[in-house]
CSV table of C-alpha atoms (C1' of nucleotides) in Angstrom, one decimal:
chain,number,residue,atom,x,y,z
K,1,UNK,CA,0.0,0.0,0.0
K,2,UNK,CA,1.7,3.0,-1.1
K,3,UNK,CA,1.7,5.5,1.7
K,4,UNK,CA,1.0,8.7,-0.2
K,5,UNK,CA,4.0,8.2,-2.4
K,6,UNK,CA,4.1,7.1,-6.0
K,7,UNK,CA,6.7,5.8,-8.5
K,8,UNK,CA,8.4,7.8,-11.2
K,9,UNK,CA,6.0,6.5,-13.8
K,10,UNK,CA,3.0,7.5,-11.8
K,11,UNK,CA,4.6,10.9,-11.1
K,12,UNK,CA,5.2,11.3,-14.8
K,13,UNK,CA,1.5,10.6,-15.5
K,14,UNK,CA,0.4,13.0,-12.8
K,15,UNK,CA,2.7,15.9,-13.8
K,16,UNK,CA,3.2,15.5,-17.5
K,17,UNK,CA,7.0,15.3,-17.1
K,18,UNK,CA,8.2,12.0,-18.5
K,19,UNK,CA,9.9,9.6,-16.3
K,20,UNK,CA,13.0,9.9,-18.4
K,21,UNK,CA,13.0,13.6,-17.9
K,22,UNK,CA,12.4,13.3,-14.1
K,23,UNK,CA,15.5,11.2,-13.8
K,24,UNK,CA,17.4,13.5,-16.0
K,25,UNK,CA,16.4,16.6,-14.0
K,26,UNK,CA,17.5,14.8,-10.9
K,27,UNK,CA,20.8,13.9,-12.4
K,28,UNK,CA,21.4,17.5,-13.5
K,29,UNK,CA,20.7,18.7,-10.0
K,30,UNK,CA,17.5,20.5,-11.0
K,31,UNK,CA,15.6,18.3,-8.5
K,32,UNK,CA,16.9,17.0,-5.3
K,33,UNK,CA,17.6,13.2,-5.2
K,34,UNK,CA,14.2,11.5,-4.7
K,35,UNK,CA,13.8,9.3,-1.7
K,36,UNK,CA,14.2,5.7,-2.5
K,37,UNK,CA,12.3,2.6,-1.3
K,38,UNK,CA,14.2,-0.3,0.2
K,39,UNK,CA,14.6,-1.8,-3.3
K,40,UNK,CA,15.9,1.4,-4.8
K,41,UNK,CA,12.7,2.7,-6.4
K,42,UNK,CA,12.2,6.5,-6.4
K,43,UNK,CA,9.2,7.5,-4.4
K,44,UNK,CA,7.4,10.8,-4.9
K,45,UNK,CA,5.1,12.4,-2.3
K,46,UNK,CA,2.9,15.4,-2.6
K,47,UNK,CA,5.7,17.9,-2.1
K,48,UNK,CA,7.7,16.3,-4.9
K,49,UNK,CA,4.7,16.2,-7.2
K,50,UNK,CA,4.1,19.9,-6.5
K,51,UNK,CA,7.7,20.6,-7.5
K,52,UNK,CA,7.4,18.6,-10.7
K,53,UNK,CA,4.2,20.5,-11.6
K,54,UNK,CA,6.2,23.7,-11.1
K,55,UNK,CA,9.0,22.5,-13.3
K,56,UNK,CA,6.6,21.5,-16.0
K,57,UNK,CA,4.9,24.8,-15.9
K,58,UNK,CA,8.2,26.7,-16.0
K,59,UNK,CA,9.3,24.5,-18.9
K,60,UNK,CA,6.1,25.3,-20.8
K,61,UNK,CA,7.0,29.0,-20.4
K,62,UNK,CA,10.3,28.5,-22.1
K,63,UNK,CA,12.6,28.6,-19.2
K,64,UNK,CA,15.8,26.5,-19.5
K,65,UNK,CA,17.1,24.2,-16.8
K,66,UNK,CA,19.3,26.8,-15.3
K,67,UNK,CA,16.5,29.4,-15.0
K,68,UNK,CA,14.2,26.7,-13.6
K,69,UNK,CA,16.8,25.9,-10.9
K,70,UNK,CA,16.9,29.5,-9.9
K,71,UNK,CA,13.2,29.8,-9.9
K,72,UNK,CA,12.9,26.7,-7.7
K,73,UNK,CA,15.4,28.2,-5.3
K,74,UNK,CA,13.5,31.4,-5.1
K,75,UNK,CA,10.2,29.5,-4.7
K,76,UNK,CA,11.5,27.8,-1.6
K,77,UNK,CA,13.0,30.9,-0.2
K,78,UNK,CA,10.4,32.7,1.9
K,79,UNK,CA,12.6,35.8,2.1
K,80,UNK,CA,13.1,36.2,-1.6
K,81,UNK,CA,12.7,39.6,-3.1
K,82,UNK,CA,10.1,39.4,-5.9
K,83,UNK,CA,12.5,41.6,-7.9
K,84,UNK,CA,14.8,38.6,-8.3
K,85,UNK,CA,12.0,36.5,-9.8
K,86,UNK,CA,11.0,39.4,-12.0
K,87,UNK,CA,14.5,39.8,-13.3
K,88,UNK,CA,14.6,36.1,-14.4
K,89,UNK,CA,11.3,36.5,-16.1
K,90,UNK,CA,12.5,39.6,-17.9
K,91,UNK,CA,15.6,37.9,-19.1
K,92,UNK,CA,13.5,35.1,-20.5
K,93,UNK,CA,11.1,37.5,-22.1
K,94,UNK,CA,13.9,39.3,-23.8
K,95,UNK,CA,15.3,36.0,-25.1
K,96,UNK,CA,11.9,35.0,-26.3
K,97,UNK,CA,11.4,38.3,-28.1
K,98,UNK,CA,14.8,38.0,-29.7
K,99,UNK,CA,14.0,34.6,-31.1
K,100,UNK,CA,10.6,35.6,-32.2
K,101,UNK,CA,12.0,38.5,-34.1
K,102,UNK,CA,14.5,36.3,-35.8
K,103,UNK,CA,11.9,33.7,-36.8
K,104,UNK,CA,9.5,36.5,-37.9
K,105,UNK,CA,12.2,37.8,-40.2
K,106,UNK,CA,12.7,34.4,-41.8
K,107,UNK,CA,9.0,33.8,-42.1
K,108,UNK,CA,8.4,37.1,-43.8
K,109,UNK,CA,11.2,36.7,-46.2
K,110,UNK,CA,10.0,33.3,-47.2
K,111,UNK,CA,6.4,34.4,-47.5
K,112,UNK,CA,7.4,37.2,-49.8
K,113,UNK,CA,9.5,34.8,-51.9
K,114,UNK,CA,6.7,32.2,-52.0
K,115,UNK,CA,4.2,34.7,-53.0
K,116,UNK,CA,6.4,35.6,-56.0
K,117,UNK,CA,6.8,32.0,-57.0
K,118,UNK,CA,4.1,30.9,-59.4
K,119,UNK,CA,4.5,27.3,-58.2
K,120,UNK,CA,3.7,25.4,-61.4
K,121,UNK,CA,5.6,22.9,-63.4
K,122,UNK,CA,8.1,25.5,-64.8
K,123,UNK,CA,11.5,25.7,-63.3
K,124,UNK,CA,11.7,29.5,-62.9
K,125,UNK,CA,11.7,30.1,-59.2
K,126,UNK,CA,12.4,33.4,-57.2
K,127,UNK,CA,13.0,31.3,-54.1
K,128,UNK,CA,16.0,29.5,-55.6
K,129,UNK,CA,17.0,32.8,-57.3
K,130,UNK,CA,17.2,34.4,-53.9
K,131,UNK,CA,19.0,31.6,-52.3
K,132,UNK,CA,21.7,31.5,-55.0
K,133,UNK,CA,21.9,35.2,-55.5
K,134,UNK,CA,22.1,36.1,-51.9
K,135,UNK,CA,25.6,37.5,-51.6
K,136,UNK,CA,25.6,37.1,-47.8
K,137,UNK,CA,28.3,39.4,-46.5
K,138,UNK,CA,30.7,37.6,-44.3
K,139,UNK,CA,29.7,38.5,-40.8
K,140,UNK,CA,33.0,39.3,-39.3
K,141,UNK,CA,36.1,40.3,-41.1
K,142,UNK,CA,38.4,38.0,-39.2
K,143,UNK,CA,41.6,39.2,-37.6
K,144,UNK,CA,43.7,36.7,-39.3
K,145,UNK,CA,46.0,37.8,-42.0
K,146,UNK,CA,44.8,37.0,-45.4
K,147,UNK,CA,47.5,35.5,-47.6
K,148,UNK,CA,47.6,34.2,-51.0
K,149,UNK,CA,46.5,30.6,-51.1
K,150,UNK,CA,48.0,28.1,-53.3
K,151,UNK,CA,49.4,24.7,-53.1
K,152,UNK,CA,50.7,22.0,-55.2
Q,1,UNK,CA,49.7,25.8,-58.1
Q,2,UNK,CA,46.4,26.7,-57.1
Q,3,UNK,CA,43.8,26.9,-59.7
Q,4,UNK,CA,41.4,29.3,-58.2
Q,5,UNK,CA,40.6,27.1,-55.4
Q,6,UNK,CA,40.7,27.8,-51.7
Q,7,UNK,CA,41.0,25.9,-48.5
Q,8,UNK,CA,38.1,25.3,-46.0
Q,9,UNK,CA,39.2,28.1,-43.8
Q,10,UNK,CA,39.1,30.5,-46.7
Q,11,UNK,CA,35.8,29.1,-47.9
Q,12,UNK,CA,34.5,29.6,-44.4
Q,13,UNK,CA,35.6,33.3,-44.4
Q,14,UNK,CA,34.1,33.8,-47.9
Q,15,UNK,CA,30.7,32.2,-47.1
Q,16,UNK,CA,30.1,32.7,-43.4
Q,17,UNK,CA,29.8,29.0,-42.9
Q,18,UNK,CA,32.4,27.8,-40.4
Q,19,UNK,CA,35.0,25.3,-41.4
Q,20,UNK,CA,33.7,22.9,-38.8
Q,21,UNK,CA,30.2,23.2,-40.3
Q,22,UNK,CA,31.5,22.8,-43.9
Q,23,UNK,CA,33.1,19.5,-42.9
Q,24,UNK,CA,30.0,18.5,-41.0
Q,25,UNK,CA,27.7,19.2,-43.9
Q,26,UNK,CA,30.0,17.1,-46.1
Q,27,UNK,CA,30.0,14.3,-43.6
Q,28,UNK,CA,26.2,14.4,-43.5
Q,29,UNK,CA,25.9,14.2,-47.2
Q,30,UNK,CA,24.5,17.7,-47.6
Q,31,UNK,CA,27.5,18.6,-49.7
Q,32,UNK,CA,29.4,16.4,-52.1
Q,33,UNK,CA,32.9,15.4,-50.9
Q,34,UNK,CA,35.2,18.3,-51.7
Q,35,UNK,CA,38.1,17.7,-54.1
Q,36,UNK,CA,41.3,17.2,-52.3
Q,37,UNK,CA,44.8,18.4,-52.9
Q,38,UNK,CA,47.6,15.9,-53.1
Q,39,UNK,CA,48.2,16.3,-49.4
Q,40,UNK,CA,44.6,15.8,-48.5
Q,41,UNK,CA,43.4,19.4,-48.1
Q,42,UNK,CA,39.9,20.2,-49.2
Q,43,UNK,CA,39.9,22.6,-52.1
Q,44,UNK,CA,36.9,24.8,-53.0
Q,45,UNK,CA,36.4,26.4,-56.4
Q,46,UNK,CA,33.8,29.0,-57.4
Q,47,UNK,CA,31.0,26.4,-57.9
Q,48,UNK,CA,31.5,25.0,-54.4
Q,49,UNK,CA,31.7,28.5,-53.0
Q,50,UNK,CA,28.4,29.3,-54.7
Q,51,UNK,CA,26.9,26.2,-53.1
Q,52,UNK,CA,28.1,27.2,-49.7
Q,53,UNK,CA,26.6,30.6,-50.1
Q,54,UNK,CA,23.3,28.9,-51.0
Q,55,UNK,CA,23.5,26.7,-47.9
Q,56,UNK,CA,24.3,29.7,-45.7
Q,57,UNK,CA,21.4,31.6,-47.1
Q,58,UNK,CA,19.0,28.7,-46.7
Q,59,UNK,CA,20.2,28.1,-43.1
Q,60,UNK,CA,19.5,31.8,-42.4
Q,61,UNK,CA,16.0,31.3,-43.6
Q,62,UNK,CA,15.5,28.6,-41.0
Q,63,UNK,CA,15.7,25.5,-43.2
Q,64,UNK,CA,17.1,22.4,-41.6
Q,65,UNK,CA,19.7,20.2,-43.2
Q,66,UNK,CA,17.2,17.9,-44.8
Q,67,UNK,CA,15.3,20.7,-46.4
Q,68,UNK,CA,18.5,22.3,-47.6
Q,69,UNK,CA,19.5,19.0,-49.2
Q,70,UNK,CA,16.2,19.0,-51.1
Q,71,UNK,CA,16.6,22.6,-52.1
Q,72,UNK,CA,20.1,21.9,-53.4
Q,73,UNK,CA,18.8,19.0,-55.4
Q,74,UNK,CA,16.1,21.2,-57.0
Q,75,UNK,CA,18.6,24.0,-57.5
Q,76,UNK,CA,20.7,21.8,-59.7
Q,77,UNK,CA,17.8,20.3,-61.6
Q,78,UNK,CA,17.0,22.4,-64.6
Q,79,UNK,CA,13.7,20.6,-65.1
Q,80,UNK,CA,12.4,21.1,-61.6
Q,81,UNK,CA,8.9,22.3,-61.2
Q,82,UNK,CA,8.8,25.5,-59.2
Q,83,UNK,CA,5.9,24.0,-57.3
Q,84,UNK,CA,8.3,21.6,-55.6
Q,85,UNK,CA,10.4,24.5,-54.3
Q,86,UNK,CA,7.3,26.4,-53.2
Q,87,UNK,CA,6.0,23.4,-51.3
Q,88,UNK,CA,9.2,23.1,-49.3
Q,89,UNK,CA,9.1,26.8,-48.6
Q,90,UNK,CA,5.5,26.6,-47.4
Q,91,UNK,CA,6.3,23.7,-45.1
Q,92,UNK,CA,9.1,25.8,-43.6
Q,93,UNK,CA,6.8,28.8,-43.3
Q,94,UNK,CA,4.2,26.7,-41.5
Q,95,UNK,CA,6.8,25.4,-39.1
Q,96,UNK,CA,8.1,28.9,-38.5
Q,97,UNK,CA,4.7,30.2,-37.8
Q,98,UNK,CA,4.0,27.3,-35.5
Q,99,UNK,CA,7.1,28.0,-33.5
Q,100,UNK,CA,6.5,31.8,-33.5
Q,101,UNK,CA,3.0,31.2,-32.1
Q,102,UNK,CA,4.3,29.0,-29.3
Q,103,UNK,CA,7.0,31.5,-28.3
Q,104,UNK,CA,4.5,34.4,-28.6
Q,105,UNK,CA,2.2,32.6,-26.1
Q,106,UNK,CA,5.1,32.1,-23.7
Q,107,UNK,CA,6.2,35.7,-24.0
Q,108,UNK,CA,2.7,37.1,-23.5
Q,109,UNK,CA,2.1,34.9,-20.5
Q,110,UNK,CA,5.4,36.0,-19.0
Q,111,UNK,CA,4.8,39.6,-19.8
Q,112,UNK,CA,1.4,39.6,-18.1
Q,113,UNK,CA,2.9,37.9,-15.0
Q,114,UNK,CA,5.8,40.2,-14.9
Q,115,UNK,CA,3.6,43.2,-15.2
Q,116,UNK,CA,1.6,42.1,-12.1
Q,117,UNK,CA,4.8,41.5,-10.1
Q,118,UNK,CA,5.8,44.6,-8.2
Q,119,UNK,CA,9.4,43.5,-8.2
Q,120,UNK,CA,10.6,44.9,-4.9
Q,121,UNK,CA,12.0,43.5,-1.7
Q,122,UNK,CA,8.8,41.7,-0.8
Q,123,UNK,CA,8.5,38.0,-1.5
Q,124,UNK,CA,4.9,38.1,-2.9
Q,125,UNK,CA,5.2,37.2,-6.5
Q,126,UNK,CA,2.4,36.4,-9.0
Q,127,UNK,CA,5.0,34.7,-11.3
Q,128,UNK,CA,5.9,32.1,-8.7
Q,129,UNK,CA,2.2,31.8,-7.8
Q,130,UNK,CA,1.4,31.0,-11.4
Q,131,UNK,CA,4.2,28.5,-11.7
Q,132,UNK,CA,3.1,26.7,-8.6
Q,133,UNK,CA,-0.4,26.8,-10.1
Q,134,UNK,CA,-2.1,27.9,-6.9
Q,135,UNK,CA,-0.7,25.1,-4.9
Q,136,UNK,CA,0.9,25.5,-1.5
Q,137,UNK,CA,4.5,26.6,-1.2
Q,138,UNK,CA,7.3,24.2,-1.5
Q,139,UNK,CA,8.8,22.0,1.2
Q,140,UNK,CA,10.7,24.2,3.5
Q,141,UNK,CA,14.0,22.7,4.0
Q,142,UNK,CA,14.0,20.5,7.1
Q,143,UNK,CA,10.6,21.5,8.1
Q,144,UNK,CA,8.2,19.2,6.4
Q,145,UNK,CA,8.5,15.7,7.7
Q,146,UNK,CA,9.0,13.2,5.0
Q,147,UNK,CA,6.3,10.6,4.7
Q,148,UNK,CA,7.1,7.1,5.3
Q,149,UNK,CA,8.5,5.5,2.2
Q,150,UNK,CA,8.2,1.9,1.7
Q,151,UNK,CA,7.2,-0.2,-1.1
Q,152,UNK,CA,4.7,-1.7,1.1
D,1,DC,C1',4.4,-21.5,-4.8
D,2,DC,C1',5.8,-19.8,-9.5
D,3,DT,C1',5.1,-17.5,-13.7
D,4,DT,C1',3.8,-13.4,-16.1
D,5,DG,C1',3.9,-8.9,-17.3
D,6,DA,C1',4.2,-4.2,-15.9
D,7,DC,C1',7.2,-1.6,-13.9
D,8,DC,C1',11.6,0.0,-12.0
D,9,DT,C1',17.0,0.6,-12.1
D,10,DT,C1',21.3,2.2,-14.6
D,11,DC,C1',23.8,2.7,-18.8
D,12,DC,C1',24.7,3.8,-23.6
D,13,DC,C1',23.3,5.9,-28.1
D,14,DA,C1',20.9,9.0,-31.1
D,15,DC,C1',19.1,13.4,-33.0
D,16,DG,C1',20.4,18.8,-34.9
D,17,DG,C1',23.7,21.9,-35.1
D,18,DT,C1',27.5,24.0,-33.1
D,19,DG,C1',31.8,24.7,-30.7
D,20,DG,C1',36.3,23.2,-28.2
D,21,DG,C1',40.3,20.9,-28.4
D,22,DA,C1',44.0,17.2,-29.0
D,23,DA,C1',47.3,14.9,-31.9
D,24,DG,C1',49.5,15.0,-36.0
D,25,DG,C1',50.6,16.6,-41.0
D,26,DT,C1',51.4,20.7,-44.5
D,27,DC,C1',52.4,25.0,-46.4
D,28,DC,C1',54.9,29.1,-46.7
D,29,DA,C1',57.6,33.1,-45.2
D,30,DT,C1',61.5,34.4,-42.9
C,1,DA,C1',65.4,25.1,-40.6
C,2,DT,C1',62.1,27.2,-37.8
C,3,DG,C1',57.8,28.9,-36.5
C,4,DG,C1',53.1,29.4,-36.8
C,5,DA,C1',49.1,29.4,-39.4
C,6,DC,C1',46.7,26.3,-41.3
C,7,DC,C1',45.0,21.6,-42.5
C,8,DT,C1',43.4,16.6,-41.2
C,9,DT,C1',40.7,13.3,-38.2
C,10,DC,C1',38.8,12.1,-33.9
C,11,DC,C1',36.5,12.6,-29.5
C,12,DC,C1',33.7,15.4,-26.1
C,13,DA,C1',30.4,18.8,-24.8
C,14,DC,C1',26.0,21.4,-24.8
C,15,DC,C1',20.2,21.1,-24.6
C,16,DG,C1',16.2,18.3,-24.1
C,17,DT,C1',14.3,14.3,-25.5
C,18,DG,C1',13.6,9.6,-26.8
C,19,DG,C1',14.9,4.5,-27.7
C,20,DG,C1',16.5,0.5,-26.0
C,21,DA,C1',19.4,-3.1,-23.5
C,22,DA,C1',20.3,-5.8,-19.4
C,23,DG,C1',18.8,-6.7,-15.0
C,24,DG,C1',15.9,-6.2,-10.6
C,25,DT,C1',11.0,-5.9,-8.3
C,26,DC,C1',6.3,-5.9,-7.5
C,27,DA,C1',1.6,-7.5,-7.8
C,28,DA,C1',-1.6,-10.5,-9.5
C,29,DG,C1',-3.3,-14.9,-11.2
C,30,DG,C1',-3.0,-19.8,-11.9
DNA sequence: CCTTGACCTTCCCACGGTGGGAAGGTCCAT
DNA sequence: ATGGACCTTCCCACCGTGGGAAGGTCAAGG
């Protein structure tokens, strides 16, 4: 009769975090080592399940393991300043916005190109034209000395 | 004597694709094996450089290796139907939009939460409240008595 | 009691892309 | 000939996730 503890598989079902991921989070130090039964099985009580829910939710919001670890630490710190939490959130928001902007740029470029492509059986295609014509400027000029190349 | 061919490093500088990535693309079959000099150095001519530019540009547009391989195949097929290219582009656009929507959702949620967080010295924080989904605070270290664990 | 099957444990491998670095060979200018 | 910038291959790491092997455990049914 399980006291009020469950196994990883059950915890996974309850929280939506896969058993594999639960073990992985534990190994990475994101979660404290789960208590073990006499035979070595991990056992999860209500507190652990709550933590797993927290992790799941944070993951859904795009936080990476490191940020989640910080959030967990703040969560369990009754004297935390909410400013610390807010700072983490803001960092994540900035990162999300950065990535969104990048993806938006790609999507818009592609949409423009696709709109100009008649998309029939003929080979003429502005998409391929763009990909081949795009003289992408080398991002950084490199500090290394440029010398003539040549070899036998 | 060099024909007008360059080494990987030079090709990397010219195209913005790192030497490491050029070798990796070749190993993955995205690029045909580069011609080698007598001593085994990869040599890149104008055609190869053009291909690398193409790859770079496609990568910038968010295509993954597989899609780039298909695009390269179509690029070198003079009888391609532009519809095939357009289909690939549309797939990529859909994927980009999907990811953008997901990230947007996260960003908006976080922004709302952050806006509600006063961000001062006090511990009250709607962000943590949301993450814990209205559940009670975490196990205070050493306070909560661990339930009996036993396989039963 | 013993078998069966679901579950657990750890360990290794893979993915996409990218970078770091080691060990060793090559090229070229001085 | 020396130095160092470059090349080669090979292995390892990251993130987050899954697959699977080899072996132990638990609960239920015959």
